mmCIF file of C-alpha atoms in Angstrom:
data_model
loop_
_atom_site.group_PDB
_atom_site.id
_atom_site.type_symbol
_atom_site.label_atom_id
_atom_site.label_comp_id
_atom_site.label_asym_id
_atom_site.label_seq_id
_atom_site.Cartn_x
_atom_site.Cartn_y
_atom_site.Cartn_z
ATOM 1 C CA MET A 1 0.000 0.000 0.000
ATOM 2 C CA ILE A 2 1.259 3.476 -0.920
ATOM 3 C CA VAL A 3 -0.378 6.642 0.408
ATOM 4 C CA ARG A 4 -0.230 10.000 -1.351
ATOM 5 C CA MET A 5 -0.871 13.006 0.889
ATOM 6 C CA GLY A 6 -1.544 16.541 -0.307
ATOM 7 C CA LEU A 7 -0.598 19.575 1.799
ATOM 8 C CA LEU A 8 -3.320 22.069 0.898
ATOM 9 C CA ASN A 9 -3.700 25.830 1.165
ATOM 10 C CA LYS A 10 -6.827 27.641 0.050
ATOM 11 C CA LYS A 11 -6.851 30.625 -2.261
ATOM 12 C CA PRO A 12 -6.395 33.794 -0.146
ATOM 13 C CA ASP A 13 -9.805 35.190 -1.063
ATOM 14 C CA TRP A 14 -11.660 32.038 0.020
ATOM 15 C CA SER A 15 -12.998 31.666 3.536
ATOM 16 C CA LEU A 16 -11.975 28.510 5.347
ATOM 17 C CA GLN A 17 -15.607 27.446 5.512
ATOM 18 C CA ASP A 18 -16.098 27.856 1.748
ATOM 19 C CA PHE A 19 -12.803 26.072 1.072
ATOM 20 C CA HIS A 20 -13.776 23.063 3.174
ATOM 21 C CA ARG A 21 -17.277 22.973 1.682
ATOM 22 C CA TYR A 22 -16.018 23.051 -1.912
ATOM 23 C CA TRP A 23 -13.292 20.504 -1.218
ATOM 24 C CA SER A 24 -15.841 18.084 0.262
ATOM 25 C CA ALA A 25 -18.803 18.575 -2.038
ATOM 26 C CA THR A 26 -17.207 19.326 -5.408
ATOM 27 C CA HIS A 27 -13.576 18.282 -5.536
ATOM 28 C CA GLY A 28 -13.928 15.138 -3.444
ATOM 29 C CA PRO A 29 -16.286 13.344 -5.856
ATOM 30 C CA ILE A 30 -13.904 14.045 -8.754
ATOM 31 C CA ALA A 31 -10.891 12.593 -6.920
ATOM 32 C CA ALA A 32 -12.986 9.577 -5.890
ATOM 33 C CA LYS A 33 -13.203 8.602 -9.589
ATOM 34 C CA LEU A 34 -9.457 7.908 -9.837
ATOM 35 C CA PRO A 35 -8.957 4.328 -11.068
ATOM 36 C CA GLY A 36 -7.292 1.998 -8.587
ATOM 37 C CA LEU A 37 -8.092 4.231 -5.607
ATOM 38 C CA ARG A 38 -8.333 2.090 -2.439
ATOM 39 C CA GLY A 39 -9.205 4.845 0.001
ATOM 40 C CA TYR A 40 -9.612 8.613 0.131
ATOM 41 C CA MET A 41 -9.785 10.804 3.235
ATOM 42 C CA GLN A 42 -9.892 14.550 3.716
ATOM 43 C CA HIS A 43 -8.451 16.081 6.884
ATOM 44 C CA HIS A 44 -9.858 19.584 7.380
ATOM 45 C CA VAL A 45 -7.651 21.734 9.608
ATOM 46 C CA VAL A 46 -9.692 23.290 12.418
ATOM 47 C CA ASP A 47 -6.925 24.399 14.791
ATOM 48 C CA SER A 48 -3.246 25.236 14.222
ATOM 49 C CA LEU A 49 -2.244 25.675 17.865
ATOM 50 C CA GLN A 50 0.809 23.806 19.139
ATOM 51 C CA ARG A 51 -1.385 21.745 21.449
ATOM 52 C CA GLY A 52 0.117 19.519 24.116
ATOM 53 C CA ILE A 53 3.753 20.378 23.442
ATOM 54 C CA SER A 54 6.127 23.337 23.594
ATOM 55 C CA PHE A 55 8.355 21.957 20.847
ATOM 56 C CA LYS A 56 9.830 24.196 18.115
ATOM 57 C CA ARG A 57 7.235 24.715 15.380
ATOM 58 C CA GLY A 58 8.026 25.007 11.662
ATOM 59 C CA PRO A 59 6.712 27.679 9.278
ATOM 60 C CA GLU A 60 4.026 25.534 7.653
ATOM 61 C CA HIS A 61 0.423 26.715 7.700
ATOM 62 C CA LEU A 62 -2.114 24.305 6.204
ATOM 63 C CA ASP A 63 -5.841 24.397 5.559
ATOM 64 C CA GLY A 64 -6.181 20.693 4.799
ATOM 65 C CA ILE A 65 -4.407 17.417 4.181
ATOM 66 C CA SER A 66 -5.650 14.922 1.611
ATOM 67 C CA GLU A 67 -4.933 11.208 1.786
ATOM 68 C CA LEU A 68 -5.291 8.844 -1.168
ATOM 69 C CA ALA A 69 -4.301 5.168 -0.927
ATOM 70 C CA PHE A 70 -3.296 2.819 -3.750
ATOM 71 C CA ASP A 71 -2.072 -0.764 -3.892
ATOM 72 C CA ASP A 72 1.392 0.283 -5.082
ATOM 73 C CA THR A 73 3.366 3.003 -6.856
ATOM 74 C CA THR A 74 2.470 1.638 -10.288
ATOM 75 C CA SER A 75 -1.258 1.882 -9.530
ATOM 76 C CA MET A 76 -0.817 5.407 -8.183
ATOM 77 C CA GLN A 77 1.076 6.560 -11.260
ATOM 78 C CA ALA A 78 -1.532 5.014 -13.553
ATOM 79 C CA ALA A 79 -4.318 6.826 -11.684
ATOM 80 C CA PHE A 80 -2.690 10.218 -12.183
ATOM 81 C CA ALA A 81 -2.081 9.467 -15.847
ATOM 82 C CA SER A 82 -5.761 8.578 -16.367
ATOM 83 C CA GLU A 83 -8.511 10.672 -17.951
ATOM 84 C CA VAL A 84 -9.566 11.827 -14.459
ATOM 85 C CA ALA A 85 -6.254 13.596 -13.800
ATOM 86 C CA PRO A 86 -6.878 16.645 -16.075
ATOM 87 C CA GLN A 87 -10.262 17.157 -14.398
ATOM 88 C CA LEU A 88 -8.536 17.196 -11.012
ATOM 89 C CA VAL A 89 -5.935 19.722 -12.130
ATOM 90 C CA ALA A 90 -8.583 22.021 -13.613
ATOM 91 C CA ASP A 91 -10.673 21.887 -10.453
ATOM 92 C CA GLU A 92 -7.672 22.406 -8.148
ATOM 93 C CA ALA A 93 -6.981 25.693 -9.904
ATOM 94 C CA LYS A 94 -10.382 26.959 -8.796
ATOM 95 C CA PHE A 95 -9.907 26.718 -5.033
ATOM 96 C CA LEU A 96 -6.300 25.832 -4.138
ATOM 97 C CA GLY A 97 -3.706 28.530 -3.588
ATOM 98 C CA ARG A 98 -0.912 26.006 -3.050
ATOM 99 C CA LEU A 99 -0.569 22.239 -3.244
ATOM 100 C CA ARG A 100 2.465 20.160 -2.250
ATOM 101 C CA ILE A 101 2.433 16.393 -2.420
ATOM 102 C CA VAL A 102 4.235 13.693 -0.461
ATOM 103 C CA SER A 103 4.111 9.943 -0.924
ATOM 104 C CA VAL A 104 4.443 8.106 2.369
ATOM 105 C CA ASP A 105 5.066 4.656 3.766
ATOM 106 C CA ARG A 106 2.397 4.302 6.441
ATOM 107 C CA ARG A 107 2.772 2.307 9.637
ATOM 108 C CA GLU A 108 -0.136 1.880 12.041
ATOM 109 C CA VAL A 109 1.432 1.646 15.508
ATOM 110 C CA ILE A 110 -1.866 1.809 17.439
ATOM 111 C CA ALA A 111 -5.041 1.186 15.469
ATOM 112 C CA PRO A 112 -7.538 3.986 16.208
ATOM 113 C CA ASP A 113 -10.487 2.846 18.294
ATOM 114 C CA GLN A 114 -13.409 3.077 15.885
ATOM 115 C CA SER A 115 -15.943 2.531 18.680
ATOM 116 C CA LYS A 116 -15.183 5.911 20.260
ATOM 117 C CA ARG A 117 -15.736 9.493 19.190
ATOM 118 C CA LEU A 118 -12.189 10.843 18.963
ATOM 119 C CA VAL A 119 -10.318 14.020 18.062
ATOM 120 C CA LYS A 120 -7.282 13.860 15.819
ATOM 121 C CA ARG A 121 -3.984 15.745 15.752
ATOM 122 C CA MET A 122 -1.697 15.590 12.722
ATOM 123 C CA SER A 123 1.889 16.834 12.820
ATOM 124 C CA LEU A 124 4.618 17.509 10.264
ATOM 125 C CA LEU A 125 8.077 16.401 11.389
ATOM 126 C CA ARG A 126 11.429 17.753 10.262
ATOM 127 C CA ARG A 127 14.565 15.960 11.420
ATOM 128 C CA ARG A 128 17.554 17.700 12.968
ATOM 129 C CA ALA A 129 20.252 18.842 10.531
ATOM 130 C CA ASP A 130 22.793 16.502 12.143
ATOM 131 C CA VAL A 131 20.508 13.456 11.815
ATOM 132 C CA ASP A 132 20.490 11.458 8.583
ATOM 133 C CA LEU A 133 17.393 9.807 7.153
ATOM 134 C CA ALA A 134 18.336 6.292 8.284
ATOM 135 C CA THR A 135 18.831 7.461 11.878
ATOM 136 C CA PHE A 136 15.581 9.428 11.820
ATOM 137 C CA GLU A 137 13.662 6.406 10.558
ATOM 138 C CA ARG A 138 15.192 4.088 13.161
ATOM 139 C CA GLU A 139 14.623 6.443 16.099
ATOM 140 C CA TRP A 140 11.089 7.316 15.052
ATOM 141 C CA ARG A 141 9.833 3.887 14.089
ATOM 142 C CA VAL A 142 11.448 1.892 16.869
ATOM 143 C CA GLU A 143 12.247 3.832 20.054
ATOM 144 C CA HIS A 144 9.779 6.703 19.617
ATOM 145 C CA ALA A 145 6.955 4.320 18.735
ATOM 146 C CA ARG A 146 7.718 2.322 21.893
ATOM 147 C CA LEU A 147 7.504 5.462 24.016
ATOM 148 C CA VAL A 148 4.262 6.726 22.470
ATOM 149 C CA LYS A 149 2.638 3.359 23.176
ATOM 150 C CA GLN A 150 3.320 3.959 26.882
ATOM 151 C CA MET A 151 1.526 7.326 26.933
ATOM 152 C CA PRO A 152 -1.899 7.320 28.632
ATOM 153 C CA GLY A 153 -4.945 8.305 26.615
ATOM 154 C CA VAL A 154 -3.573 7.616 23.128
ATOM 155 C CA HIS A 155 -6.358 5.907 21.167
ATOM 156 C CA GLY A 156 -4.557 5.717 17.818
ATOM 157 C CA TYR A 157 -1.126 6.398 16.367
ATOM 158 C CA CYS A 158 0.078 6.273 12.742
ATOM 159 C CA GLN A 159 3.518 7.119 11.357
ATOM 160 C CA ASN A 160 3.783 8.265 7.724
ATOM 161 C CA LEU A 161 7.389 8.251 6.515
ATOM 162 C CA VAL A 162 7.892 10.540 3.503
ATOM 163 C CA VAL A 163 9.454 8.703 0.549
ATOM 164 C CA GLU A 164 8.812 11.213 -2.273
ATOM 165 C CA ARG A 165 8.054 14.929 -2.535
ATOM 166 C CA GLN A 166 6.471 17.197 -5.159
ATOM 167 C CA VAL A 167 6.263 20.977 -4.989
ATOM 168 C CA ILE A 168 5.073 21.094 -8.594
ATOM 169 C CA LYS A 169 2.467 18.397 -9.133
ATOM 170 C CA GLY A 170 3.872 15.523 -11.154
ATOM 171 C CA THR A 171 7.529 16.550 -10.710
ATOM 172 C CA PRO A 172 9.572 14.993 -7.884
ATOM 173 C CA CYS A 173 11.685 17.495 -5.943
ATOM 174 C CA ASP A 174 14.576 17.273 -3.523
ATOM 175 C CA TYR A 175 14.428 17.436 0.254
ATOM 176 C CA ASP A 176 15.443 21.106 0.518
ATOM 177 C CA GLN A 177 12.364 22.151 -1.458
ATOM 178 C CA LEU A 178 9.987 20.333 0.898
ATOM 179 C CA PRO A 179 11.811 19.431 4.132
ATOM 180 C CA VAL A 180 9.193 17.193 5.737
ATOM 181 C CA ASP A 181 10.374 13.778 6.951
ATOM 182 C CA GLY A 182 7.189 12.386 8.457
ATOM 183 C CA ILE A 183 3.532 13.022 9.197
ATOM 184 C CA VAL A 184 2.090 11.879 12.528
ATOM 185 C CA GLU A 185 -1.539 10.983 13.231
ATOM 186 C CA LEU A 186 -2.640 10.796 16.888
ATOM 187 C CA TRP A 187 -6.151 10.226 18.266
ATOM 188 C CA PHE A 188 -7.530 11.234 21.713
ATOM 189 C CA THR A 189 -10.990 11.487 23.253
ATOM 190 C CA ASP A 190 -10.628 15.285 23.500
ATOM 191 C CA THR A 191 -7.989 18.037 23.686
ATOM 192 C CA ASP A 192 -7.872 17.878 27.494
ATOM 193 C CA GLU A 193 -6.817 14.244 27.266
ATOM 194 C CA LEU A 194 -4.219 15.236 24.663
ATOM 195 C CA ASP A 195 -2.746 17.768 27.086
ATOM 196 C CA ARG A 196 -2.735 15.239 29.937
ATOM 197 C CA ALA A 197 -1.039 12.618 27.769
ATOM 198 C CA PHE A 198 1.898 14.864 26.921
ATOM 199 C CA ALA A 199 2.125 16.203 30.477
ATOM 200 C CA SER A 200 2.382 12.664 31.893
ATOM 201 C CA PRO A 201 5.780 11.128 32.784
ATOM 202 C CA ALA A 202 5.538 8.942 29.670
ATOM 203 C CA GLY A 203 4.664 11.968 27.560
ATOM 204 C CA LEU A 204 7.596 13.980 28.907
ATOM 205 C CA ALA A 205 9.941 11.054 28.215
ATOM 206 C CA THR A 206 8.563 10.799 24.682
ATOM 207 C CA MET A 207 9.179 14.483 23.968
ATOM 208 C CA GLN A 208 12.632 14.353 25.527
ATOM 209 C CA HIS A 209 13.486 11.569 23.091
ATOM 210 C CA ALA A 210 12.066 13.683 20.249
ATOM 211 C CA THR A 211 14.709 16.361 20.899
ATOM 212 C CA THR A 212 17.462 13.855 20.035
ATOM 213 C CA PHE A 213 16.397 13.500 16.385
ATOM 214 C CA ILE A 214 13.589 15.980 15.538
ATOM 215 C CA ASP A 215 14.081 19.714 14.914
ATOM 216 C CA GLU A 216 10.473 20.807 14.256
ATOM 217 C CA ILE A 217 7.018 19.457 15.085
ATOM 218 C CA THR A 218 4.210 21.447 13.463
ATOM 219 C CA THR A 219 0.794 20.383 14.739
ATOM 220 C CA PHE A 220 -2.764 20.716 13.431
ATOM 221 C CA MET A 221 -6.065 19.558 14.863
ATOM 222 C CA VAL A 222 -8.150 18.140 12.046
ATOM 223 C CA LYS A 223 -11.656 16.907 11.340
ATOM 224 C CA SER A 224 -11.406 13.854 9.114
ATOM 225 C CA PHE A 225 -13.903 12.679 6.501
ATOM 226 C CA VAL A 226 -13.895 9.377 4.642
ATOM 227 C CA VAL A 227 -14.743 10.088 0.990
ATOM 228 C CA THR A 228 -14.319 6.536 -0.248
#
């Protein structure tokens, strides 16, 4: 499974409400027609506060994050070479001010509890300048995952390791043009529980470990919608 995530910004003259409405009602059904699409979610940003942590924040400001899943890279490439792709591009020009794309290798560390009504925080990670990609991946996916699993109140945790980047849609770019190493998904019952989780001894230990390999953590509270 390969997941393609879009980092979305609305046009400046659009309200956030109109942006989210158009993305859901008009653009979503077009993207859902992509051949080979195994899943499509929209994550609407509702809060850009650095909730739960006092970690250094990056410059990113997002209005939404899209998530499209395919069986493999070949299926994904075929989808965006299909007859649906030009329709997507034309529609994106109507409401998006900026779109960057990352392909990620997703790992579900704690499956979100579907029986509960949960809130979700997504975060962009940038590794420290003195940490190479292999070290970042090892620290994040092994030791950091172990620590997060010990935090109270975490009802879901996914790690999305970035494996490809596009600043111009369809054209891979280098790391310096889009310096995001990973995207975190965390679920809690509410924001109070989020705060308590990171203030706990396990949460403090988790964030202390983060300082050894992460430079920036940029967080967003999102409302997620399953399109297909």
